Amino acid sequence: MTTDLSAASQSPATATRIAATGPEHCLAKRDDGVYADPSVLGTTLVAAVDNVYRAGNYFVGVDYPVLMKALFGHGPELPRGPDGGTMVRIAADIQAFDPVRRALYRAAKIGGGRAEYYFEPVWLPNPVDLDGEGFPTRLDVDEFIADMWGKGIRFGLDLPAIRAAIASNKADRVTVARQCDPVPGEDAHIVEVSDDIHRNDAPLELANGRLDLNSFQNRFPQIQPGVRLLKKQPATAGTPGFEMSGTPLPAAPGRDADLLPYAGPGTKVERMADGEFLVSSQAGFLMVDSKTSRISIGDKVVSRDGVSAKTTGNLCLTGDYEEFGEVQEKRVIEADSITVHADVFGLLVSRGGTIVMNANLVGGSARNARGDIRVRGVASAAVLSADEGTIFIERAESCVIAGTRVEVAHAVNCEIVGDEVVVGIAEGCALAGRRVAVECTVPRKQSEMLVAVLRPEGRQIDEVIAAVTQRVAQFAALAAQLKAAMDTLTSSPDVRRYLMLATRVRKGEVVLTSDQTRQFQKMGQDVGPALKTIGDVSAKLKAAEVEQQAGTQMLANLEAQRSDAASIAGVAIQSVQGDTQVRILAYSPADGLPHRWTPRDVRTRLRGPQAGELLFMGGAGAFAWSSDAVPAAVESAVA
């Protein structure tokens, strides 16, 4: 049986009857208790409960936490009703509040967001002897809730404290209610959603399992496109509080945050169904600005910490690298293009980009496999090499420099070799090149001023070309013989039939039954020796073809060297201001191009015993010589 209660009855006799006035369908009294509909949160349900209390009734066996949740939405989730509906049980019954017992309850002292109540033993009056002491009794929690409601305390009663005070039956002042302060909302914040953001500064593990203590595992993370890097956790509205009267106390909402300030080049902000993310828009190196926390992704790594054993260790990168700090001694940077704005004391290795040093190179080295090297400061006691590029240096001191083309504004005590060498002022240097141009030569202390014109030995080139040609022909003949043998072996009907069937089985074009599989295996055993011979011949044929291709490539290189040897060589010195020697320095093309000699070979060949035809020796004047104009034009007296 269910009874709707929109207002309470006015007497014990009518306490359980339907009230015809007031809010409808908020409360329902059933056989097993009183139920409330939490779907009408707000004034409607509060008014219905208030009607019950104002009518002189109270809830018996009230479930206070459920009542507070139903009235104000404060507290744990509401349980479902027995039928699974939204109606929740808030009390066992509704009874009339006896005025005699209501008189037992005092007023509470309210202040500072709490209410205090003075508990003491209580007595019911004796109807026979009104002036007598009366009968001892105790307060009731359900009546206490009803009385406090009528005195304006509708929220925040501390039932455990109230029950304990009633049970003690002692005089004591107890805090029986507190207001609930609002909880401010949480500010929006940014969280990391990818482990790829973080560097891994653990020692690099090599392929053999050993650790390279000079390199880090992953100093500059690389990111693929479409990777979620950061996520914005939205701000929360906060949890409202309530005064003891039930008046809501609004909560301050959390402040918003924006992902856009974190988005640098190569990243973008995307709003998706599961949130707002900072996503990589391209593949490349991930960099985080330590000052602004801005994340960028690009083909070039930009570092401001310098390169040392503590900061980065040795670096081996697949893209470009730009460094604003120092590169310390023995530290290695291997990358494509490399730009360093501070001094370099270590080793720079480029695979084919450009190496630019805007400061000085001191005691270190720079090598570029297929690109240029530029030093805008001073290169001192350094080694620079560009196998297929140009080296530009403002001032070089005690350096070994080798490149396809070398340009030095001022060189002191250096060994320089290149196909083309251009020097402004050369002091005590040893220069060697196919074409050498010097504005001024000056000896320096114990270092002679030497200039060498490089001339390849053409006869040796012809001999090497002839030998390589013969070798290539031998391998071509061997490959032809092996191919003929292969054709003979594979022309056998049994072998050809087995190979064709094996190919179709391997590709899945034919599926064999059990009997067919046994027959196929029998065929393999029958042609096994022939197949082994075919495999050996095939391996030898591949080796012969590889050797033939390598020899053909070598022939092309030698032909290029022979053509290069026929080109014009020359030297031009505008001003000789001290003892200077100019000679022809022959070299063997079989030993490689001169600008690819090792630093030790460069020093030995340029500073070693002077051999070759002497073109000039003098201490003043100018000198120019060209291989297509013999004899040499000497504009000053030979010393």
XYZ file of C-alpha atoms in Angstrom:
639
model
C 0.000 0.000 0.000
C 1.308 3.480 -0.901
C 0.090 6.832 0.381
C 1.187 10.169 -1.149
C 2.155 12.716 1.478
C 2.183 16.301 0.319
C 1.590 17.559 3.838
C 1.553 15.924 7.240
C -1.578 15.104 9.227
C -2.593 17.393 12.038
C -3.032 14.741 14.764
C -1.867 11.239 15.633
C -5.112 9.860 14.337
C -4.551 11.401 10.927
C -0.766 11.111 10.797
C -0.846 8.484 8.081
C -3.663 9.801 5.952
C -3.272 11.612 2.630
C -3.086 15.415 2.780
C -4.991 17.026 -0.015
C -2.923 20.223 -0.126
C 0.723 21.076 -0.700
C 3.285 19.714 -3.153
C 2.221 16.530 -4.860
C 4.058 13.291 -5.407
C 7.131 14.304 -3.378
C 6.608 11.944 -0.461
C 4.940 8.585 -0.370
C 4.209 6.471 2.681
C 4.307 2.766 2.081
C 3.961 -0.247 4.302
C 7.747 -0.451 4.709
C 8.441 3.253 5.264
C 8.353 6.807 3.942
C 9.835 7.432 0.487
C 10.917 10.618 -1.248
C 11.415 11.352 -4.910
C 14.893 12.917 -5.367
C 14.062 13.904 -8.919
C 12.290 16.977 -7.500
C 15.413 18.431 -5.868
C 14.860 21.970 -4.769
C 12.061 23.834 -3.049
C 9.339 21.307 -3.896
C 10.691 18.431 -1.824
C 11.968 20.786 0.889
C 8.464 22.285 1.120
C 6.927 18.829 1.416
C 9.248 17.871 4.301
C 8.696 21.294 5.888
C 4.932 20.682 5.742
C 5.368 17.470 7.715
C 7.391 19.189 10.441
C 5.215 22.320 10.604
C 2.120 20.177 10.962
C 3.410 18.966 14.320
C 4.783 15.664 13.074
C 8.221 14.128 12.757
C 9.875 11.321 10.831
C 10.521 8.185 12.815
C 13.714 6.247 12.089
C 14.911 8.951 9.713
C 17.882 8.115 7.464
C 19.538 11.508 7.801
C 22.278 11.171 5.116
C 19.707 10.003 2.560
C 17.376 12.851 3.585
C 20.150 15.430 3.115
C 21.049 13.991 -0.287
C 17.402 13.996 -1.375
C 16.824 17.568 -0.169
C 20.117 19.304 -0.996
C 22.064 16.902 -3.194
C 24.799 16.655 -0.560
C 26.339 13.345 0.379
C 26.915 9.904 -1.119
C 24.965 8.555 -4.056
C 21.376 7.690 -3.253
C 20.368 4.035 -3.126
C 17.710 2.751 -5.459
C 14.301 1.852 -4.173
C 13.196 -1.796 -3.808
C 11.637 -1.679 -7.260
C 14.731 -0.137 -8.794
C 13.021 3.228 -9.173
C 14.174 6.669 -8.120
C 12.091 6.764 -4.937
C 14.318 6.405 -1.866
C 13.405 5.493 1.684
C 14.037 8.388 4.097
C 12.242 7.163 7.275
C 10.315 4.306 8.799
C 7.149 6.238 9.653
C 5.571 9.605 10.405
C 4.180 10.290 13.846
C 2.762 13.279 15.713
C 5.255 15.240 17.784
C 3.813 15.276 21.341
C 3.810 18.914 22.560
C 4.799 17.680 26.021
C 7.950 16.128 24.633
C 8.609 19.070 22.345
C 8.890 21.185 25.494
C 11.928 19.106 26.532
C 14.076 20.639 23.759
C 16.012 23.879 24.250
C 17.121 26.438 21.756
C 20.549 26.004 20.176
C 23.258 28.635 20.234
C 24.152 29.506 16.650
C 27.266 31.380 15.589
C 30.471 31.028 13.610
C 28.980 28.517 11.229
C 28.034 26.038 13.946
C 25.304 25.332 16.472
C 25.843 24.343 20.107
C 23.276 22.638 22.312
C 23.357 22.267 26.081
C 22.437 18.691 26.980
C 21.247 17.838 30.500
C 18.971 15.265 32.137
C 15.284 15.880 31.387
C 11.995 14.924 33.122
C 8.440 14.584 31.924
C 5.884 16.309 34.189
C 3.752 14.136 36.500
C 0.099 14.715 35.541
C -0.931 13.906 39.143
C 1.657 16.150 40.787
C 2.468 18.999 38.467
C 4.729 20.606 41.058
C 6.651 17.402 41.655
C 9.949 16.321 40.168
C 8.305 14.296 37.365
C 9.496 11.204 35.506
C 13.053 10.980 34.133
C 13.265 10.530 30.370
C 15.699 11.094 27.501
C 15.688 13.055 24.319
C 15.058 11.292 21.021
C 17.209 11.766 17.919
C 14.260 11.851 15.509
C 12.505 14.425 17.726
C 15.759 16.380 17.959
C 15.938 16.572 14.146
C 12.338 17.774 13.971
C 12.844 20.376 16.715
C 16.025 21.749 15.130
C 14.240 21.955 11.774
C 11.617 24.149 13.352
C 14.369 26.341 14.837
C 16.002 26.869 11.439
C 18.697 24.163 11.506
C 17.859 22.061 8.506
C 21.291 20.945 7.435
C 24.514 19.674 8.932
C 23.395 17.920 12.117
C 26.111 15.774 13.698
C 24.056 12.697 14.564
C 26.886 10.672 16.144
C 27.644 13.550 18.552
C 23.934 13.980 19.302
C 23.437 10.275 19.992
C 26.510 10.174 22.232
C 25.332 13.201 24.243
C 21.835 11.718 24.683
C 23.258 8.345 25.720
C 25.596 9.902 28.324
C 22.650 11.666 30.075
C 25.092 14.241 31.453
C 25.105 18.002 31.369
C 27.381 19.072 28.538
C 27.555 21.647 25.761
C 27.974 19.909 22.438
C 28.343 21.161 18.878
C 25.391 19.552 17.163
C 25.561 21.081 13.683
C 28.026 22.745 11.320
C 27.626 24.452 8.036
C 29.309 22.842 5.032
C 31.826 25.194 3.458
C 31.963 25.168 -0.319
C 34.912 23.418 -2.007
C 36.434 25.625 -4.708
C 36.679 24.153 -8.158
C 39.978 22.766 -9.362
C 41.812 24.936 -11.859
C 42.259 23.583 -15.355
C 45.736 22.156 -15.745
C 47.940 20.539 -18.315
C 49.089 16.937 -17.976
C 51.518 14.863 -20.013
C 50.029 11.958 -21.927
C 53.140 10.724 -23.743
C 56.297 9.253 -22.286
C 58.113 10.312 -25.464
C 58.317 13.858 -24.113
C 60.937 12.909 -21.570
C 64.611 12.524 -22.215
C 66.391 9.349 -21.229
C 69.775 10.248 -19.779
C 70.716 6.669 -18.987
C 73.978 5.471 -20.602
C 73.575 4.308 -24.188
C 73.303 0.530 -24.528
C 75.307 -0.759 -27.481
C 74.363 -3.673 -29.732
C 76.752 -5.983 -27.869
C 75.048 -5.213 -24.552
C 77.799 -2.976 -23.201
C 77.161 0.597 -22.042
C 78.646 3.702 -23.624
C 79.195 5.999 -20.662
C 79.968 8.947 -22.972
C 76.519 8.947 -24.591
C 72.956 9.136 -23.317
C 70.164 6.761 -24.321
C 67.874 9.461 -25.750
C 68.885 13.046 -25.053
C 66.688 14.568 -27.757
C 63.431 12.589 -28.213
C 62.094 12.067 -31.709
C 58.337 12.176 -32.295
C 56.153 10.833 -35.090
C 53.195 12.893 -36.427
C 49.839 12.566 -34.684
C 51.240 11.773 -31.225
C 49.307 13.215 -28.269
C 51.774 15.104 -26.095
C 49.738 17.122 -23.577
C 46.127 17.077 -22.428
C 44.092 19.847 -20.870
C 42.232 18.717 -17.779
C 39.206 21.054 -17.694
C 38.441 23.204 -14.689
C 35.802 21.907 -12.284
C 32.840 23.886 -11.009
C 33.551 23.027 -7.386
C 31.201 21.655 -4.773
C 28.680 24.085 -3.265
C 28.317 24.293 0.494
C 25.273 24.831 2.664
C 24.463 26.971 5.632
C 22.748 25.200 8.513
C 19.520 26.748 7.291
C 19.910 24.862 4.028
C 20.809 27.968 2.044
C 23.365 27.035 -0.646
C 26.856 28.551 -0.485
C 28.136 28.823 -4.059
C 31.613 27.468 -4.826
C 34.210 29.453 -6.714
C 34.757 27.733 -10.091
C 38.283 26.746 -11.136
C 40.198 28.993 -13.454
C 40.557 27.983 -17.072
C 43.864 27.209 -18.803
C 44.894 27.347 -22.429
C 46.983 24.872 -24.410
C 47.884 27.372 -27.114
C 50.870 28.903 -25.238
C 52.443 25.420 -25.210
C 52.077 24.967 -28.971
C 55.269 25.723 -30.849
C 56.222 24.990 -34.449
C 55.396 21.433 -35.426
C 52.539 21.072 -32.928
C 48.832 21.940 -32.901
C 45.885 21.955 -30.501
C 43.086 19.533 -31.319
C 39.707 19.188 -29.606
C 38.531 15.603 -29.612
C 35.687 13.637 -28.098
C 37.796 12.669 -25.091
C 39.356 16.077 -24.470
C 41.636 18.821 -25.730
C 45.164 17.762 -26.699
C 48.455 19.161 -27.931
C 49.365 16.913 -30.868
C 52.505 16.654 -33.004
C 51.819 17.743 -36.579
C 55.073 16.474 -38.067
C 57.904 14.063 -37.398
C 61.089 15.407 -35.876
C 62.935 16.270 -32.702
C 60.927 17.395 -29.693
C 62.261 20.452 -27.890
C 60.895 22.100 -24.734
C 61.762 25.704 -23.924
C 62.760 25.665 -20.258
C 61.552 29.249 -19.748
C 58.162 29.139 -21.447
C 57.491 25.347 -21.483
C 56.689 25.749 -25.159
C 56.952 22.496 -27.110
C 58.190 22.503 -30.683
C 59.016 19.769 -33.169
C 61.358 20.297 -36.056
C 64.061 18.793 -38.190
C 66.710 20.645 -36.185
C 67.686 20.251 -32.559
C 68.271 23.558 -30.762
C 70.190 23.321 -27.483
C 71.324 26.041 -25.095
C 72.943 23.857 -22.446
C 76.219 23.158 -24.221
C 77.708 19.754 -24.968
C 79.533 18.101 -22.095
C 79.645 14.832 -20.189
C 77.005 16.187 -17.765
C 74.591 17.911 -20.117
C 74.271 15.848 -23.291
C 77.191 13.431 -23.608
C 78.227 12.525 -27.138
C 75.487 13.094 -29.704
C 74.598 11.065 -32.785
C 71.549 12.650 -34.429
C 69.689 12.053 -37.674
C 68.814 15.724 -38.302
C 70.301 19.197 -37.972
C 71.722 20.517 -34.709
C 72.157 24.038 -33.345
C 74.050 24.674 -30.107
C 74.330 27.964 -28.202
C 76.622 26.626 -25.489
C 80.210 25.380 -25.560
C 81.196 22.018 -26.982
C 83.685 20.758 -24.449
C 86.848 18.783 -25.074
C 86.469 15.218 -26.404
C 82.695 15.609 -26.836
C 81.400 14.467 -30.235
C 78.463 15.866 -32.227
C 77.447 13.812 -35.251
C 74.547 15.192 -37.279
C 73.598 16.553 -40.688
C 74.049 20.328 -40.501
C 75.712 21.610 -37.328
C 75.697 25.213 -36.074
C 77.546 26.202 -32.900
C 77.447 29.762 -31.567
C 79.987 29.305 -28.766
C 83.535 27.954 -28.699
C 84.171 24.386 -29.812
C 86.794 22.241 -28.105
C 85.410 18.880 -29.218
C 84.664 17.053 -32.464
C 82.021 17.988 -35.051
C 81.077 15.392 -37.676
C 78.595 16.160 -40.464
C 77.198 13.593 -42.864
C 76.597 16.085 -45.622
C 75.060 19.313 -44.352
C 76.955 22.440 -43.345
C 79.137 22.999 -40.299
C 79.076 26.595 -39.061
C 81.079 27.800 -36.043
C 80.284 31.390 -35.172
C 82.992 31.493 -32.474
C 86.286 29.616 -32.225
C 87.496 26.072 -32.841
C 90.254 25.322 -30.348
C 92.034 21.973 -30.161
C 89.077 20.173 -31.694
C 88.159 18.982 -35.152
C 85.480 19.368 -37.790
C 84.788 16.904 -40.566
C 82.140 17.070 -43.273
C 81.589 14.162 -45.628
C 79.629 16.075 -48.302
C 79.332 19.713 -47.360
C 81.025 22.951 -46.330
C 82.709 24.066 -43.111
C 82.774 27.695 -41.986
C 84.654 29.130 -38.993
C 83.884 32.782 -38.325
C 86.241 32.997 -35.372
C 89.726 31.533 -34.937
C 90.689 27.923 -35.591
C 93.639 26.980 -33.385
C 95.480 23.637 -33.162
C 92.512 22.036 -34.915
C 91.908 19.580 -37.742
C 89.373 20.433 -40.459
C 88.437 18.253 -43.421
C 85.739 18.474 -46.092
C 85.815 15.520 -48.480
C 83.384 17.120 -50.925
C 83.041 20.728 -49.830
C 84.626 24.079 -49.147
C 86.272 25.213 -45.925
C 86.028 28.918 -45.019
C 88.138 30.219 -42.112
C 88.797 33.778 -40.989
C 92.010 32.955 -39.100
C 93.748 29.612 -38.642
C 96.723 28.893 -36.366
C 98.659 25.595 -36.259
C 95.853 23.721 -38.014
C 95.663 20.880 -40.523
C 93.090 21.798 -43.170
C 92.005 19.601 -46.081
C 89.093 20.156 -48.424
C 88.001 20.237 -52.026
C 88.325 24.016 -51.786
C 89.957 25.883 -48.903
C 89.640 29.617 -48.280
C 91.555 31.149 -45.346
C 91.841 34.877 -44.741
C 94.907 34.561 -42.454
C 96.807 31.305 -41.891
C 99.685 30.919 -39.427
C 101.854 27.770 -39.215
C 99.213 25.606 -40.908
C 99.272 22.655 -43.300
C 96.625 23.159 -45.967
C 95.814 20.855 -48.868
C 92.972 20.992 -51.358
C 92.085 20.837 -54.985
C 91.858 24.632 -54.854
C 93.525 26.666 -52.105
C 92.932 30.399 -51.623
C 94.798 32.169 -48.779
C 95.011 35.851 -47.946
C 98.066 36.004 -45.673
C 100.126 32.826 -45.171
C 102.742 32.841 -42.406
C 105.041 29.827 -42.113
C 102.487 27.533 -43.772
C 102.742 24.517 -46.053
C 100.174 24.839 -48.842
C 99.368 22.233 -51.489
C 96.740 22.281 -54.197
C 96.006 21.831 -57.856
C 95.373 25.544 -58.008
C 96.893 27.752 -55.314
C 96.306 31.506 -54.941
C 98.014 33.484 -52.155
C 97.989 37.213 -51.623
C 101.069 37.319 -49.348
C 103.566 34.692 -48.117
C 105.725 35.230 -45.012
C 107.949 32.730 -43.145
C 107.385 32.508 -39.385
C 110.132 31.731 -36.859
C 111.207 28.105 -37.443
C 108.430 27.338 -39.943
C 109.286 27.584 -43.625
C 106.872 29.019 -46.125
C 106.206 26.186 -48.583
C 103.867 26.008 -51.554
C 103.299 22.824 -53.570
C 101.465 22.378 -56.858
C 99.814 18.932 -56.890
C 100.335 16.872 -60.055
C 98.918 13.328 -60.322
C 101.158 10.740 -61.920
C 99.377 10.016 -65.185
C 101.416 6.907 -66.017
C 100.366 5.258 -62.771
C 96.726 5.988 -63.543
C 97.029 4.275 -66.914
C 98.666 1.239 -65.304
C 95.958 0.990 -62.654
C 93.204 1.392 -65.258
C 94.732 -1.390 -67.334
C 94.996 -3.714 -64.328
C 91.422 -3.014 -63.187
C 90.103 -3.463 -66.741
C 91.755 -6.867 -66.955
C 90.357 -7.833 -63.581
C 86.821 -6.783 -64.570
C 87.090 -8.819 -67.765
C 88.144 -11.874 -65.755
C 85.145 -11.596 -63.501
C 82.859 -11.054 -66.496
C 84.187 -14.244 -68.105
C 83.810 -16.146 -64.844
C 80.223 -14.897 -64.460
C 79.427 -16.038 -67.998
C 80.848 -19.514 -67.306
C 78.887 -19.824 -64.063
C 75.691 -18.683 -65.741
C 76.134 -21.294 -68.473
C 76.685 -23.953 -65.819
C 73.562 -22.792 -64.024
C 71.519 -23.056 -67.223
C 72.788 -26.587 -67.777
C 71.919 -27.696 -64.240
C 68.435 -26.187 -64.315
C 67.615 -27.591 -67.767
C 67.081 -31.072 -66.332
C 63.333 -31.926 -66.552
C 63.201 -33.291 -62.983
C 64.971 -30.278 -61.523
C 62.918 -27.798 -63.557
C 59.649 -29.528 -62.579
C 60.626 -29.595 -58.887
C 61.693 -25.926 -58.846
C 58.472 -24.790 -60.502
C 56.343 -26.788 -58.057
C 58.400 -25.615 -55.057
C 57.908 -21.998 -56.115
C 54.113 -22.398 -56.356
C 53.967 -24.197 -52.981
C 56.017 -21.490 -51.329
C 53.730 -18.757 -52.690
C 50.641 -20.645 -51.539
C 49.317 -21.115 -55.064
C 49.214 -24.905 -54.573
C 48.068 -26.771 -51.461
C 49.318 -30.361 -51.248
C 47.480 -33.270 -49.678
C 49.271 -35.694 -47.373
C 50.054 -38.092 -50.215
C 51.186 -35.260 -52.467
C 53.412 -33.906 -49.698
C 55.174 -37.251 -49.403
C 55.642 -37.383 -53.174
C 56.975 -33.825 -53.145
C 59.471 -34.690 -50.429
C 60.566 -37.756 -52.442
C 61.152 -35.515 -55.470
C 63.290 -33.211 -53.304
C 65.426 -36.112 -52.145
C 65.940 -37.305 -55.733
C 67.117 -33.889 -56.986
C 68.909 -32.971 -53.731
C 72.490 -33.303 -55.051
C 71.642 -31.246 -58.119
C 70.030 -28.554 -55.968
C 73.126 -28.381 -53.766
C 75.317 -27.893 -56.817
C 72.946 -25.221 -58.138
C 73.159 -23.388 -54.798
C 76.972 -23.403 -54.844
C 77.102 -22.166 -58.425
C 74.515 -19.453 -57.659
C 76.576 -18.162 -54.716
C 79.727 -18.026 -56.853
C 77.805 -16.261 -59.633
C 76.536 -13.569 -57.248
C 80.055 -13.026 -55.864
C 81.471 -12.687 -59.378
C 78.782 -10.171 -60.353
C 79.440 -8.109 -57.208
C 83.166 -7.998 -57.995
C 82.407 -7.063 -61.598
C 80.168 -4.169 -60.505
C 82.754 -2.913 -57.993
C 85.470 -3.029 -60.646
C 83.266 -1.139 -63.096
C 82.685 1.590 -60.510
C 86.417 1.778 -59.798
C 87.122 2.142 -63.496
C 84.720 5.074 -63.678
C 86.520 6.754 -60.780
C 89.930 6.158 -62.338
C 88.765 7.571 -65.655
C 87.567 10.666 -63.808
C 90.979 10.958 -62.113
C 92.780 10.613 -65.449
C 90.595 13.315 -66.927
C 91.278 15.432 -63.873
C 95.006 14.851 -64.218
C 94.879 16.390 -67.652
C 93.392 19.615 -66.287
C 95.478 22.726 -65.770
C 97.358 23.218 -62.492
C 98.837 26.492 -61.330
C 99.989 28.776 -58.557
C 99.838 32.560 -58.100
C 101.497 34.518 -55.276
C 100.829 38.245 -55.410
C 103.455 39.275 -52.834
C 106.453 37.307 -51.506
C 107.647 38.903 -48.272
C 110.172 36.356 -47.017
C 111.793 33.065 -47.989
C 109.261 31.057 -49.936
C 109.614 27.822 -51.895
C 107.295 26.632 -54.664
C 107.601 23.054 -55.959
C 105.646 20.502 -57.920
C 104.419 17.676 -55.654
C 103.524 14.472 -57.492
C 101.114 11.994 -55.929
C 99.706 8.607 -56.805
C 95.962 8.565 -57.533
C 95.875 5.015 -56.200
C 96.460 6.463 -52.729
C 93.320 8.596 -52.987
C 92.766 12.306 -53.461
C 95.273 14.487 -51.543
C 92.592 16.355 -49.597
C 91.478 12.996 -48.188
C 94.869 12.158 -46.760
C 95.033 11.630 -43.014
C 96.295 14.591 -40.928
C 99.562 12.714 -40.300
C 100.054 12.135 -44.041
C 99.325 15.777 -44.750
C 102.023 16.913 -42.325
C 104.522 14.301 -43.543
C 104.100 14.999 -47.245
C 103.965 18.778 -46.994
C 106.661 19.245 -44.329
C 108.828 16.206 -45.168
C 111.967 16.118 -47.334
C 111.464 18.486 -50.227
C 111.227 16.583 -53.505
C 109.881 17.435 -56.880
C 110.710 20.116 -59.380
C 111.567 23.474 -57.795
C 109.572 26.250 -59.423
C 110.521 29.177 -57.257
C 112.701 30.088 -54.290
C 112.910 33.684 -53.230
C 112.254 36.283 -50.586
C 110.537 39.069 -52.479
C 108.453 39.883 -55.511
C 105.591 37.890 -57.011
C 105.301 34.515 -58.698
C 102.855 32.833 -61.067
C 103.018 29.494 -62.857
C 100.605 27.410 -64.889
C 100.986 23.904 -66.297
C 99.960 25.104 -69.764
C 102.612 27.866 -69.786
C 106.203 26.574 -69.443
C 108.723 27.799 -68.366
C 107.569 29.533 -65.206
C 107.165 33.274 -65.125
C 109.389 34.523 -62.389
C 109.011 38.188 -61.582
C 111.747 38.367 -58.957
C 115.312 37.273 -58.673
C 115.885 33.734 -57.488
C 117.590 33.773 -54.118
